[in-house]
């Protein structure tokens, strides 16, 4: 798209890639060109200065951002990232991706993202609290339970959300407003089930993909890259459903056992050892070897770009469920699609986290909290429905599942934008 100098923040690689994907999705559903033009720009991009008192009494000024990409389907929603590489082009890209993810999942939410350019590991607890409170205060006019609901992301956590919630509540007359952020500790309005939600969602989606391929979770041989929050719970829930987890890995490398690893014991093991390496009854493999193993399914749950044109021909799994964001590149997706390997794309497969964030917001607004079974049941309902809708378009239009999912996201936004019309006219 043509960009003026004033639109330099729309020129970041992440955002340009997102827009390219949107343009391709728009072709699949023959999207209204005026709608497409509007979809290619954020609604509002906020830049704030965040001055804070450091522990040595000096004052430092950090730069913070909140990009509110779209409120067509509901209040803006998206995480807040604290990282030294955060800049406006990156936040715009992440806000766009949130918009399309919330849309494909069928959530009544728009998309946003925020962040501060800071290395949080260099701040004391007090400095981090000062930073969070001042940032919240600077964006307070723009956020709120019916306006924009932030959440944790890289470099932020439930404690950060507790400070954001408290600052916002103090500035709104001192009344508690838990619905202003999600990802809070349970004691102040957080939701049960959030910790394992993304891993459980990966498993629900993989079960659906197996069903379509005439396969079953019970007895399936699965390899999982990454054994953090997403990978370990995806492993545990598959194991509990009778799957054989034949290999897992972390940043230090991988382990395998062709008869299946004992996942509950492995989860205990990493609590003390901090790595999967050295787990009894397993042999070492590299991360590269893990991806190329003979297996029924592969769950890449670590980093982006792990399967690209260099190894796409060597992948032997029949199904890939993307726990991580962007683990399979666009070019590799095309190769795998041609080879008949089914990819359940990240926007659906790792949607469990944002779905339970949505539940947290709903529960906060109702002031009525569900038990974990209720959360898991509702998560299954939403994520499998999103899968089915995407799968239908994938078959109807004969496109890969990733393109189909994006097309569903664009179509939902298109319908809502046409119904709402253009203000003032
Ligand atoms: P995490 O930090 O808990 O775990 C990451 C895992 O990946 C660790 O086991 C780590 O050792 C491993 N890893 C890191 N570098 C690696 C490498 N080079 N090779 C192999 N393994 C490596 O993170 P997480 O929360 O599990 O998130 C994993 C991915 O899922 C990220 O891409 C994240 O953006 C995405 N994601 C997470 C959530 C969530 O709710 N946690 C939601 C959606 C998407």
Tab-separated table of C-alpha atoms and ligand atoms in Angstrom:
chain	number	residue	atom	x	y	z
A	1	UNK	CA	0.000	0.000	0.000
A	2	UNK	CA	1.096	3.597	-0.663
A	3	UNK	CA	2.351	5.287	2.510
A	4	UNK	CA	3.013	8.967	3.199
A	5	UNK	CA	5.869	10.115	5.473
A	6	UNK	CA	3.341	10.554	8.265
A	7	UNK	CA	2.576	6.840	8.023
A	8	UNK	CA	6.129	5.536	8.565
A	9	UNK	CA	4.899	3.531	11.550
A	10	UNK	CA	2.870	1.420	9.105
A	11	UNK	CA	6.063	0.285	7.398
A	12	UNK	CA	7.328	-2.275	9.945
A	13	UNK	CA	7.967	-5.835	8.683
A	14	UNK	CA	5.413	-7.439	11.031
A	15	UNK	CA	2.638	-5.068	9.961
A	16	UNK	CA	3.486	-5.242	6.248
A	17	UNK	CA	3.372	-9.026	6.435
A	18	UNK	CA	0.023	-8.916	8.272
A	19	UNK	CA	-1.440	-6.630	5.618
A	20	UNK	CA	-0.213	-8.904	2.842
A	21	UNK	CA	-1.998	-11.816	4.523
A	22	UNK	CA	-5.151	-9.697	4.904
A	23	UNK	CA	-5.055	-8.722	1.217
A	24	UNK	CA	-4.824	-12.394	0.226
A	25	UNK	CA	-7.656	-13.292	2.607
A	26	UNK	CA	-9.753	-10.465	1.165
A	27	UNK	CA	-9.408	-11.995	-2.318
A	28	UNK	CA	-10.724	-15.359	-1.075
A	29	UNK	CA	-13.979	-13.823	0.160
A	30	UNK	CA	-14.169	-11.048	-2.445
A	31	UNK	CA	-14.073	-8.390	0.288
A	32	UNK	CA	-15.559	-4.933	-0.304
A	33	UNK	CA	-12.597	-2.697	-1.393
A	34	UNK	CA	-13.668	0.188	0.882
A	35	UNK	CA	-13.730	-2.142	3.862
A	36	UNK	CA	-10.307	-3.492	2.936
A	37	UNK	CA	-8.909	0.039	2.762
A	38	UNK	CA	-10.176	0.731	6.294
A	39	UNK	CA	-8.883	-2.604	7.594
A	40	UNK	CA	-5.343	-1.668	6.563
A	41	UNK	CA	-4.943	1.120	9.124
A	42	UNK	CA	-5.148	1.326	12.924
A	43	UNK	CA	-8.029	3.323	14.402
A	44	UNK	CA	-5.837	5.175	16.910
A	45	UNK	CA	-2.104	5.104	17.795
A	46	UNK	CA	-1.153	6.628	21.130
A	47	UNK	CA	2.429	7.529	22.095
A	48	UNK	CA	3.072	8.595	25.690
A	49	UNK	CA	6.103	9.705	27.667
A	50	UNK	CA	6.433	7.781	30.908
A	51	UNK	CA	8.660	9.636	33.390
A	52	UNK	CA	9.489	7.744	36.575
A	53	UNK	CA	11.579	8.222	39.691
A	54	UNK	CA	14.352	5.602	39.815
A	55	UNK	CA	15.644	4.087	43.066
A	56	UNK	CA	18.649	6.462	43.010
A	57	UNK	CA	16.223	9.470	42.862
A	58	UNK	CA	17.108	10.278	39.244
A	59	UNK	CA	14.243	10.643	36.762
A	60	UNK	CA	14.127	8.573	33.596
A	61	UNK	CA	11.652	8.999	30.756
A	62	UNK	CA	10.503	5.917	28.823
A	63	UNK	CA	8.383	5.802	25.694
A	64	UNK	CA	5.064	3.943	25.859
A	65	UNK	CA	2.497	3.019	23.226
A	66	UNK	CA	-1.101	1.839	22.940
A	67	UNK	CA	-2.386	1.078	19.466
A	68	UNK	CA	-6.147	0.595	19.226
A	69	UNK	CA	-6.513	-1.121	15.883
A	70	UNK	CA	-10.199	-1.911	15.583
A	71	UNK	CA	-13.307	-1.644	17.763
A	72	UNK	CA	-15.707	-2.919	15.123
A	73	UNK	CA	-16.561	-6.152	16.943
A	74	UNK	CA	-16.300	-4.905	20.535
A	75	UNK	CA	-13.966	-3.138	22.974
A	76	UNK	CA	-10.277	-3.022	22.022
A	77	UNK	CA	-8.336	-5.885	23.596
A	78	UNK	CA	-4.661	-6.892	23.588
A	79	UNK	CA	-1.527	-7.290	25.686
A	80	UNK	CA	1.090	-4.885	27.017
A	81	UNK	CA	4.722	-5.711	26.255
A	82	UNK	CA	7.768	-4.449	28.186
A	83	UNK	CA	10.858	-5.006	26.035
A	84	UNK	CA	13.813	-2.959	24.878
A	85	UNK	CA	12.894	-3.531	21.192
A	86	UNK	CA	9.309	-2.256	21.493
A	87	UNK	CA	8.542	0.520	18.995
A	88	UNK	CA	5.438	1.882	17.302
A	89	UNK	CA	5.745	-0.179	14.069
A	90	UNK	CA	5.963	-3.405	16.112
A	91	UNK	CA	2.994	-2.464	18.311
A	92	UNK	CA	0.903	-1.609	15.225
A	93	UNK	CA	1.694	-5.044	13.763
A	94	UNK	CA	0.808	-6.848	16.986
A	95	UNK	CA	-2.429	-4.832	17.356
A	96	UNK	CA	-3.486	-5.789	13.818
A	97	UNK	CA	-2.796	-9.471	14.525
A	98	UNK	CA	-4.905	-9.300	17.725
A	99	UNK	CA	-7.791	-7.851	15.705
A	100	UNK	CA	-7.817	-10.744	13.261
A	101	UNK	CA	-7.272	-13.355	15.968
A	102	UNK	CA	-10.199	-12.118	18.078
A	103	UNK	CA	-12.318	-12.017	14.942
A	104	UNK	CA	-11.580	-15.565	13.754
A	105	UNK	CA	-12.242	-16.871	17.271
A	106	UNK	CA	-15.674	-15.236	17.131
A	107	UNK	CA	-15.059	-13.117	20.252
A	108	UNK	CA	-17.010	-9.858	20.724
A	109	UNK	CA	-13.735	-7.940	20.953
A	110	UNK	CA	-11.666	-5.620	18.807
A	111	UNK	CA	-7.877	-5.610	18.686
A	112	UNK	CA	-5.166	-3.554	20.385
A	113	UNK	CA	-1.628	-3.827	21.725
A	114	UNK	CA	0.528	-1.739	24.012
A	115	UNK	CA	4.057	-1.599	25.204
A	116	UNK	CA	6.929	0.300	26.702
A	117	UNK	CA	10.442	0.435	25.284
A	118	UNK	CA	12.293	-0.774	28.393
A	119	UNK	CA	14.358	-3.743	29.544
A	120	UNK	CA	12.250	-4.833	32.567
A	121	UNK	CA	15.025	-7.093	33.863
A	122	UNK	CA	17.051	-3.928	34.609
A	123	UNK	CA	14.330	-2.404	36.828
A	124	UNK	CA	13.760	-3.013	40.532
A	125	UNK	CA	10.260	-4.023	41.674
A	126	UNK	CA	9.561	-0.447	42.795
A	127	UNK	CA	10.736	1.009	39.470
A	128	UNK	CA	8.586	-1.468	37.559
A	129	UNK	CA	5.595	-0.526	39.690
A	130	UNK	CA	6.254	3.212	39.133
A	131	UNK	CA	6.535	2.622	35.402
A	132	UNK	CA	3.325	0.589	35.228
A	133	UNK	CA	1.310	3.082	37.271
A	134	UNK	CA	2.448	6.115	35.275
A	135	UNK	CA	1.898	4.322	31.932
A	136	UNK	CA	-1.618	3.327	33.068
A	137	UNK	CA	-2.335	6.888	34.132
A	138	UNK	CA	-1.151	8.242	30.758
A	139	UNK	CA	-3.502	5.946	28.816
A	140	UNK	CA	-6.314	5.959	31.433
A	141	UNK	CA	-8.667	8.093	29.306
A	142	UNK	CA	-8.532	5.541	26.532
A	143	UNK	CA	-8.882	2.261	28.440
A	144	UNK	CA	-11.682	0.843	30.604
A	145	UNK	CA	-13.932	-2.219	30.870
A	146	UNK	CA	-16.107	-1.029	27.962
A	147	UNK	CA	-13.332	0.665	25.985
A	148	UNK	CA	-10.019	-1.183	25.895
A	149	UNK	CA	-8.896	-4.079	28.084
A	150	UNK	CA	-5.104	-4.676	28.325
A	151	UNK	CA	-3.528	-8.024	29.335
A	152	UNK	CA	-0.027	-9.415	30.006
A	153	UNK	CA	2.454	-10.124	27.216
A	154	UNK	CA	6.256	-10.485	27.029
A	155	UNK	CA	7.845	-8.813	30.082
A	156	UNK	CA	4.588	-8.273	31.995
A	157	UNK	CA	2.732	-10.622	34.360
A	158	UNK	CA	-0.252	-10.897	36.749
A	159	UNK	CA	1.452	-8.498	39.203
A	160	UNK	CA	1.770	-5.888	36.432
A	161	UNK	CA	-1.952	-6.294	35.732
A	162	UNK	CA	-2.744	-5.911	39.450
A	163	UNK	CA	-0.917	-2.534	39.451
A	164	UNK	CA	-2.698	-1.446	36.271
A	165	UNK	CA	-6.073	-2.390	37.735
A	166	UNK	CA	-5.341	-0.597	41.008
A	167	UNK	CA	-4.103	2.591	39.301
A	168	UNK	CA	-7.118	2.757	37.020
A	169	UNK	CA	-9.498	2.057	39.929
A	170	UNK	CA	-7.877	4.747	42.131
A	171	UNK	CA	-8.229	7.295	39.309
A	172	UNK	CA	-11.911	6.372	38.820
A	173	UNK	CA	-12.878	7.407	42.331
A	174	UNK	CA	-11.333	4.496	44.191
A	175	UNK	CA	-13.954	1.929	43.173
A	176	UNK	CA	-12.585	-1.452	42.109
A	177	UNK	CA	-12.723	-1.942	38.350
A	178	UNK	CA	-11.397	-5.470	37.804
A	179	UNK	CA	-12.761	-5.573	34.233
A	180	UNK	CA	-10.208	-3.004	33.009
A	181	UNK	CA	-7.470	-5.642	32.530
A	182	UNK	CA	-7.271	-9.429	32.289
A	183	UNK	CA	-4.524	-11.800	33.413
A	184	UNK	CA	-4.908	-10.651	37.021
A	185	UNK	CA	-4.181	-12.834	40.039
A	186	UNK	CA	-7.238	-14.949	41.037
A	187	UNK	CA	-7.606	-13.050	44.352
A	188	UNK	CA	-8.507	-9.784	42.592
A	189	UNK	CA	-10.730	-11.041	39.784
A	190	UNK	CA	-8.502	-13.335	37.691
A	191	UNK	CA	-9.998	-16.442	36.128
A	192	UNK	CA	-9.448	-20.080	36.933
A	193	UNK	CA	-8.046	-22.079	34.028
A	194	UNK	CA	-5.971	-19.281	32.467
A	195	UNK	CA	-2.619	-20.903	33.173
A	196	UNK	CA	-3.294	-24.044	31.148
A	197	UNK	CA	-5.771	-22.516	28.649
A	198	UNK	CA	-3.465	-22.192	25.641
A	199	UNK	CA	-2.093	-25.749	25.963
A	200	UNK	CA	-5.600	-27.162	26.432
A	201	UNK	CA	-6.832	-25.197	23.402
A	202	UNK	CA	-4.025	-26.712	21.280
A	203	UNK	CA	-5.267	-30.175	22.281
A	204	UNK	CA	-8.944	-29.416	21.552
A	205	UNK	CA	-7.929	-28.133	18.111
A	206	UNK	CA	-5.622	-31.108	17.445
A	207	UNK	CA	-8.494	-33.485	18.335
A	208	UNK	CA	-10.689	-31.743	15.761
A	209	UNK	CA	-7.940	-31.914	13.129
A	210	UNK	CA	-7.480	-35.649	13.867
A	211	UNK	CA	-11.227	-36.189	13.479
A	212	UNK	CA	-11.159	-34.569	10.026
A	213	UNK	CA	-8.208	-36.732	9.024
A	214	UNK	CA	-9.809	-39.963	10.290
A	215	UNK	CA	-7.289	-40.181	13.149
A	216	UNK	CA	-7.701	-40.380	16.948
A	217	UNK	CA	-5.942	-38.725	19.871
A	218	UNK	CA	-5.927	-42.045	21.738
A	219	UNK	CA	-2.719	-43.771	20.656
A	220	UNK	CA	-1.518	-40.872	18.440
A	221	UNK	CA	2.271	-40.356	18.369
A	222	UNK	CA	3.054	-36.693	19.027
A	223	UNK	CA	6.272	-34.616	19.063
A	224	UNK	CA	6.268	-31.269	20.863
A	225	UNK	CA	8.822	-28.481	20.445
A	226	UNK	CA	9.007	-26.232	23.523
A	227	UNK	CA	8.116	-27.396	27.033
A	228	UNK	CA	7.104	-24.096	28.631
A	229	UNK	CA	3.585	-22.966	29.479
A	230	UNK	CA	2.008	-23.947	26.141
A	231	UNK	CA	4.070	-27.051	25.301
A	232	UNK	CA	3.969	-28.705	28.729
A	233	UNK	CA	0.184	-28.397	29.117
A	234	UNK	CA	-0.404	-29.462	25.504
A	235	UNK	CA	1.723	-32.532	26.330
A	236	UNK	CA	-0.110	-33.230	29.588
A	237	UNK	CA	-3.646	-32.976	28.162
A	238	UNK	CA	-2.737	-35.124	25.108
A	239	UNK	CA	-1.102	-37.690	27.409
A	240	UNK	CA	-4.236	-37.778	29.574
A	241	UNK	CA	-6.256	-38.499	26.413
A	242	UNK	CA	-4.133	-41.542	25.566
A	243	UNK	CA	-1.621	-40.002	23.145
A	244	UNK	CA	2.016	-41.117	23.170
A	245	UNK	CA	4.283	-38.092	23.494
A	246	UNK	CA	7.355	-39.514	21.788
A	247	UNK	CA	9.536	-36.394	21.957
A	248	UNK	CA	9.723	-32.965	23.594
A	249	UNK	CA	12.358	-30.240	23.641
A	250	UNK	CA	13.356	-26.928	25.151
A	251	UNK	CA	16.003	-24.329	24.393
A	252	UNK	CA	18.739	-26.784	25.481
A	253	UNK	CA	17.667	-29.573	23.082
A	254	UNK	CA	15.238	-32.485	23.027
A	255	UNK	CA	14.554	-35.975	24.380
A	256	UNK	CA	12.683	-38.922	22.894
A	257	UNK	CA	11.258	-42.299	23.779
A	258	UNK	CA	9.470	-44.219	21.011
A	259	UNK	CA	7.172	-45.866	23.593
A	260	UNK	CA	6.069	-42.485	24.931
A	261	UNK	CA	7.371	-40.223	27.719
A	262	UNK	CA	5.685	-40.122	31.128
A	263	UNK	CA	4.538	-36.481	31.033
A	264	UNK	CA	3.384	-35.991	34.678
A	265	UNK	CA	6.791	-37.279	35.816
A	266	UNK	CA	8.541	-35.037	33.267
A	267	UNK	CA	6.617	-32.003	34.560
A	268	UNK	CA	7.838	-32.807	38.080
A	269	UNK	CA	11.366	-33.350	36.740
A	270	UNK	CA	11.625	-29.901	35.114
A	271	UNK	CA	10.504	-28.195	38.342
A	272	UNK	CA	13.855	-29.142	39.854
A	273	UNK	CA	16.111	-29.667	36.797
A	274	UNK	CA	14.817	-26.655	34.749
A	275	UNK	CA	15.347	-28.659	31.516
A	276	UNK	CA	13.943	-31.792	29.910
A	277	UNK	CA	17.464	-33.060	29.200
A	278	UNK	CA	18.599	-36.040	31.302
A	279	UNK	CA	15.045	-37.291	31.970
A	280	UNK	CA	15.231	-41.033	32.789
A	281	UNK	CA	14.295	-43.530	30.007
A	282	UNK	CA	14.893	-41.049	27.191
A	283	UNK	CA	17.536	-40.443	24.568
A	284	UNK	CA	18.790	-37.053	23.451
A	285	UNK	CA	17.841	-35.525	20.101
A	286	UNK	CA	18.273	-32.061	18.644
A	287	UNK	CA	15.426	-29.617	18.058
A	288	UNK	CA	15.942	-30.092	14.294
A	289	UNK	CA	15.619	-33.883	14.598
A	290	UNK	CA	12.460	-33.533	16.685
A	291	UNK	CA	10.723	-31.570	13.934
A	292	UNK	CA	11.547	-34.231	11.364
A	293	UNK	CA	10.480	-37.283	13.403
A	294	UNK	CA	8.118	-39.927	12.040
A	295	UNK	CA	4.924	-39.104	14.000
A	296	UNK	CA	1.196	-38.431	13.676
A	297	UNK	CA	1.275	-34.861	14.947
A	298	UNK	CA	3.718	-32.089	15.669
A	299	UNK	CA	2.975	-29.251	18.095
A	300	UNK	CA	5.560	-26.457	17.646
A	301	UNK	CA	5.181	-24.539	20.923
A	302	UNK	CA	8.418	-22.533	21.172
A	303	UNK	CA	9.409	-19.900	18.620
A	304	UNK	CA	8.399	-18.447	15.262
A	305	UNK	CA	9.916	-19.594	11.947
A	306	UNK	CA	10.909	-23.125	13.043
A	307	UNK	CA	9.544	-24.794	9.913
A	308	UNK	CA	10.624	-22.986	6.760
A	309	UNK	CA	11.534	-23.826	3.166
A	310	UNK	CA	14.690	-25.610	4.366
A	311	UNK	CA	12.944	-28.340	6.360
A	312	UNK	CA	9.327	-28.310	5.070
A	313	UNK	CA	10.040	-31.236	2.696
A	314	UNK	CA	11.421	-33.302	5.597
A	315	UNK	CA	8.419	-32.990	7.935
A	316	UNK	CA	6.708	-36.366	8.396
A	317	UNK	CA	3.825	-35.451	10.742
A	318	UNK	CA	0.310	-35.698	9.280
A	319	UNK	CA	-1.046	-32.846	11.418
A	320	UNK	CA	0.659	-29.718	12.802
A	321	UNK	CA	-1.057	-27.688	15.547
A	322	UNK	CA	0.683	-24.337	16.000
A	323	UNK	CA	0.995	-23.650	19.725
A	324	UNK	CA	3.552	-20.879	19.131
A	325	UNK	CA	2.927	-17.765	17.069
A	326	UNK	CA	4.101	-18.187	13.482
A	327	UNK	CA	6.200	-21.381	13.868
A	328	UNK	CA	5.576	-22.301	10.203
A	329	UNK	CA	6.501	-19.647	7.629
A	330	UNK	CA	4.103	-18.650	4.839
A	331	UNK	CA	6.300	-20.313	2.197
A	332	UNK	CA	6.534	-23.535	4.250
A	333	UNK	CA	2.736	-23.506	4.732
A	334	UNK	CA	2.308	-23.714	0.944
A	335	UNK	CA	4.765	-26.631	0.663
A	336	UNK	CA	3.130	-28.551	3.531
A	337	UNK	CA	-0.355	-27.901	2.129
A	338	UNK	CA	0.717	-29.349	-1.225
A	339	UNK	CA	2.142	-32.376	0.571
A	340	UNK	CA	-1.221	-32.980	2.248
A	341	UNK	CA	0.009	-32.093	5.749
A	342	UNK	CA	-2.745	-30.352	7.668
A	343	UNK	CA	-1.822	-27.213	9.654
A	344	UNK	CA	-4.133	-25.957	12.388
A	345	UNK	CA	-2.988	-22.302	12.299
A	346	UNK	CA	-1.839	-20.297	15.324
A	347	UNK	CA	-4.746	-17.826	15.242
A	348	UNK	CA	-7.061	-20.708	16.127
A	349	UNK	CA	-4.784	-23.337	17.710
A	350	UNK	CA	-3.228	-21.054	20.346
A	351	UNK	CA	-6.405	-19.022	20.893
A	352	UNK	CA	-7.131	-20.666	24.270
A	353	UNK	CA	-5.320	-17.924	26.182
A	354	UNK	CA	-7.284	-15.025	24.735
A	355	UNK	CA	-10.542	-16.981	24.998
A	356	UNK	CA	-10.051	-17.440	28.748
A	357	UNK	CA	-9.010	-13.760	29.004
A	358	UNK	CA	-12.377	-12.996	27.463
A	359	UNK	CA	-13.998	-15.218	30.126
A	360	UNK	CA	-12.123	-13.299	32.831
A	361	UNK	CA	-13.527	-10.007	31.557
A	362	UNK	CA	-17.052	-11.475	31.357
A	363	UNK	CA	-16.809	-12.854	34.923
A	364	UNK	CA	-15.456	-9.524	36.254
A	365	UNK	CA	-18.362	-7.644	34.691
A	366	UNK	CA	-20.898	-10.143	36.113
A	367	UNK	CA	-19.079	-10.381	39.460
A	368	UNK	CA	-19.852	-14.067	39.240
A	369	UNK	CA	-17.096	-16.628	38.804
A	370	UNK	CA	-17.166	-20.011	37.082
A	371	UNK	CA	-15.436	-23.182	38.252
A	372	UNK	CA	-12.679	-24.721	36.169
A	373	UNK	CA	-14.934	-27.317	34.508
A	374	UNK	CA	-17.211	-24.540	33.295
A	375	UNK	CA	-14.212	-22.613	31.892
A	376	UNK	CA	-12.809	-25.678	30.104
A	377	UNK	CA	-16.213	-26.597	28.660
A	378	UNK	CA	-16.804	-23.081	27.326
A	379	UNK	CA	-13.241	-22.913	25.964
A	380	UNK	CA	-13.852	-26.140	24.054
A	381	UNK	CA	-17.105	-24.766	22.644
A	382	UNK	CA	-15.567	-21.563	21.302
A	383	UNK	CA	-12.298	-22.966	19.970
A	384	UNK	CA	-13.841	-25.967	18.213
A	385	UNK	CA	-16.503	-23.749	16.641
A	386	UNK	CA	-13.773	-21.431	15.295
A	387	UNK	CA	-12.016	-24.504	13.900
A	388	UNK	CA	-15.200	-25.772	12.213
A	389	UNK	CA	-15.971	-22.402	10.599
A	390	UNK	CA	-12.392	-22.138	9.273
A	391	UNK	CA	-12.413	-25.764	8.104
A	392	UNK	CA	-15.629	-25.232	6.133
A	393	UNK	CA	-14.103	-22.320	4.204
A	394	UNK	CA	-10.860	-24.296	3.768
A	395	UNK	CA	-12.860	-26.982	1.984
A	396	UNK	CA	-15.225	-24.695	0.084
A	397	UNK	CA	-12.462	-22.491	-1.332
A	398	UNK	CA	-9.779	-25.195	-1.514
A	399	UNK	CA	-7.208	-23.031	0.314
A	400	UNK	CA	-4.898	-23.950	3.183
A	401	UNK	CA	-6.362	-23.677	6.676
A	402	UNK	CA	-4.261	-20.594	7.569
A	403	UNK	CA	-5.623	-18.617	4.605
A	404	UNK	CA	-9.133	-19.863	5.417
A	405	UNK	CA	-8.855	-18.710	9.048
A	406	UNK	CA	-7.733	-15.229	7.984
A	407	UNK	CA	-10.541	-15.106	5.419
A	408	UNK	CA	-13.079	-15.893	8.173
A	409	UNK	CA	-11.580	-13.095	10.287
A	410	UNK	CA	-11.779	-10.563	7.444
A	411	UNK	CA	-15.296	-11.667	6.499
A	412	UNK	CA	-16.606	-11.181	10.036
A	413	UNK	CA	-15.087	-7.705	10.205
A	414	UNK	CA	-16.424	-6.884	6.728
A	415	UNK	CA	-19.990	-7.883	7.649
A	416	UNK	CA	-19.900	-5.845	10.852
A	417	UNK	CA	-18.393	-2.790	9.140
A	418	UNK	CA	-20.985	-2.843	6.370
A	419	UNK	CA	-23.803	-3.203	8.922
A	420	UNK	CA	-22.474	-0.373	11.083
A	421	UNK	CA	-21.744	1.857	8.076
A	422	UNK	CA	-19.314	4.757	7.935
A	423	UNK	CA	-19.655	7.507	10.543
A	424	UNK	CA	-20.847	10.232	9.991
A	425	UNK	CA	-21.952	8.908	6.560
B	1	LIG	P1	7.512	-20.186	27.713
B	1	LIG	O1	8.576	-19.177	27.864
B	1	LIG	O2	6.750	-20.664	28.892
B	1	LIG	O3	8.137	-21.505	27.006
B	1	LIG	C1	8.891	-21.463	25.842
B	1	LIG	C2	9.527	-22.825	25.631
B	1	LIG	O4	10.254	-22.810	24.392
B	1	LIG	C3	10.554	-23.177	26.722
B	1	LIG	O5	10.489	-24.575	26.965
B	1	LIG	C4	11.886	-22.826	26.059
B	1	LIG	O6	12.981	-23.534	26.601
B	1	LIG	C5	11.587	-23.238	24.645
B	1	LIG	N1	12.510	-22.656	23.667
B	1	LIG	C6	13.016	-21.398	23.635
B	1	LIG	N2	13.871	-21.269	22.608
B	1	LIG	C7	13.862	-22.459	21.963
B	1	LIG	C8	14.538	-22.963	20.838
B	1	LIG	N3	15.419	-22.208	20.151
B	1	LIG	N4	14.285	-24.242	20.453
B	1	LIG	C9	13.433	-25.016	21.161
B	1	LIG	N5	12.773	-24.607	22.233
B	1	LIG	C10	12.994	-23.348	22.632
B	1	LIG	O7	6.539	-19.599	26.586
B	1	LIG	P2	5.038	-20.034	26.293
B	1	LIG	O8	4.125	-19.170	27.066
B	1	LIG	O9	4.920	-21.516	26.379
B	1	LIG	O10	4.902	-19.572	24.771
B	1	LIG	C11	5.443	-20.332	23.704
B	1	LIG	C12	4.971	-19.734	22.392
B	1	LIG	O11	3.550	-19.705	22.352
B	1	LIG	C13	5.400	-18.302	22.098
B	1	LIG	O12	5.553	-18.190	20.692
B	1	LIG	C14	4.219	-17.485	22.541
B	1	LIG	O13	4.155	-16.230	21.884
B	1	LIG	C15	3.094	-18.382	22.084
B	1	LIG	N6	1.824	-18.166	22.770
B	1	LIG	C16	1.724	-18.303	24.124
B	1	LIG	C17	0.488	-18.123	24.730
B	1	LIG	C18	0.328	-18.306	26.221
B	1	LIG	O14	-0.808	-18.190	26.692
B	1	LIG	N7	1.369	-18.628	26.973
B	1	LIG	C19	-0.639	-17.777	23.967
B	1	LIG	C20	-0.516	-17.678	22.582
B	1	LIG	C21	0.721	-17.874	21.996
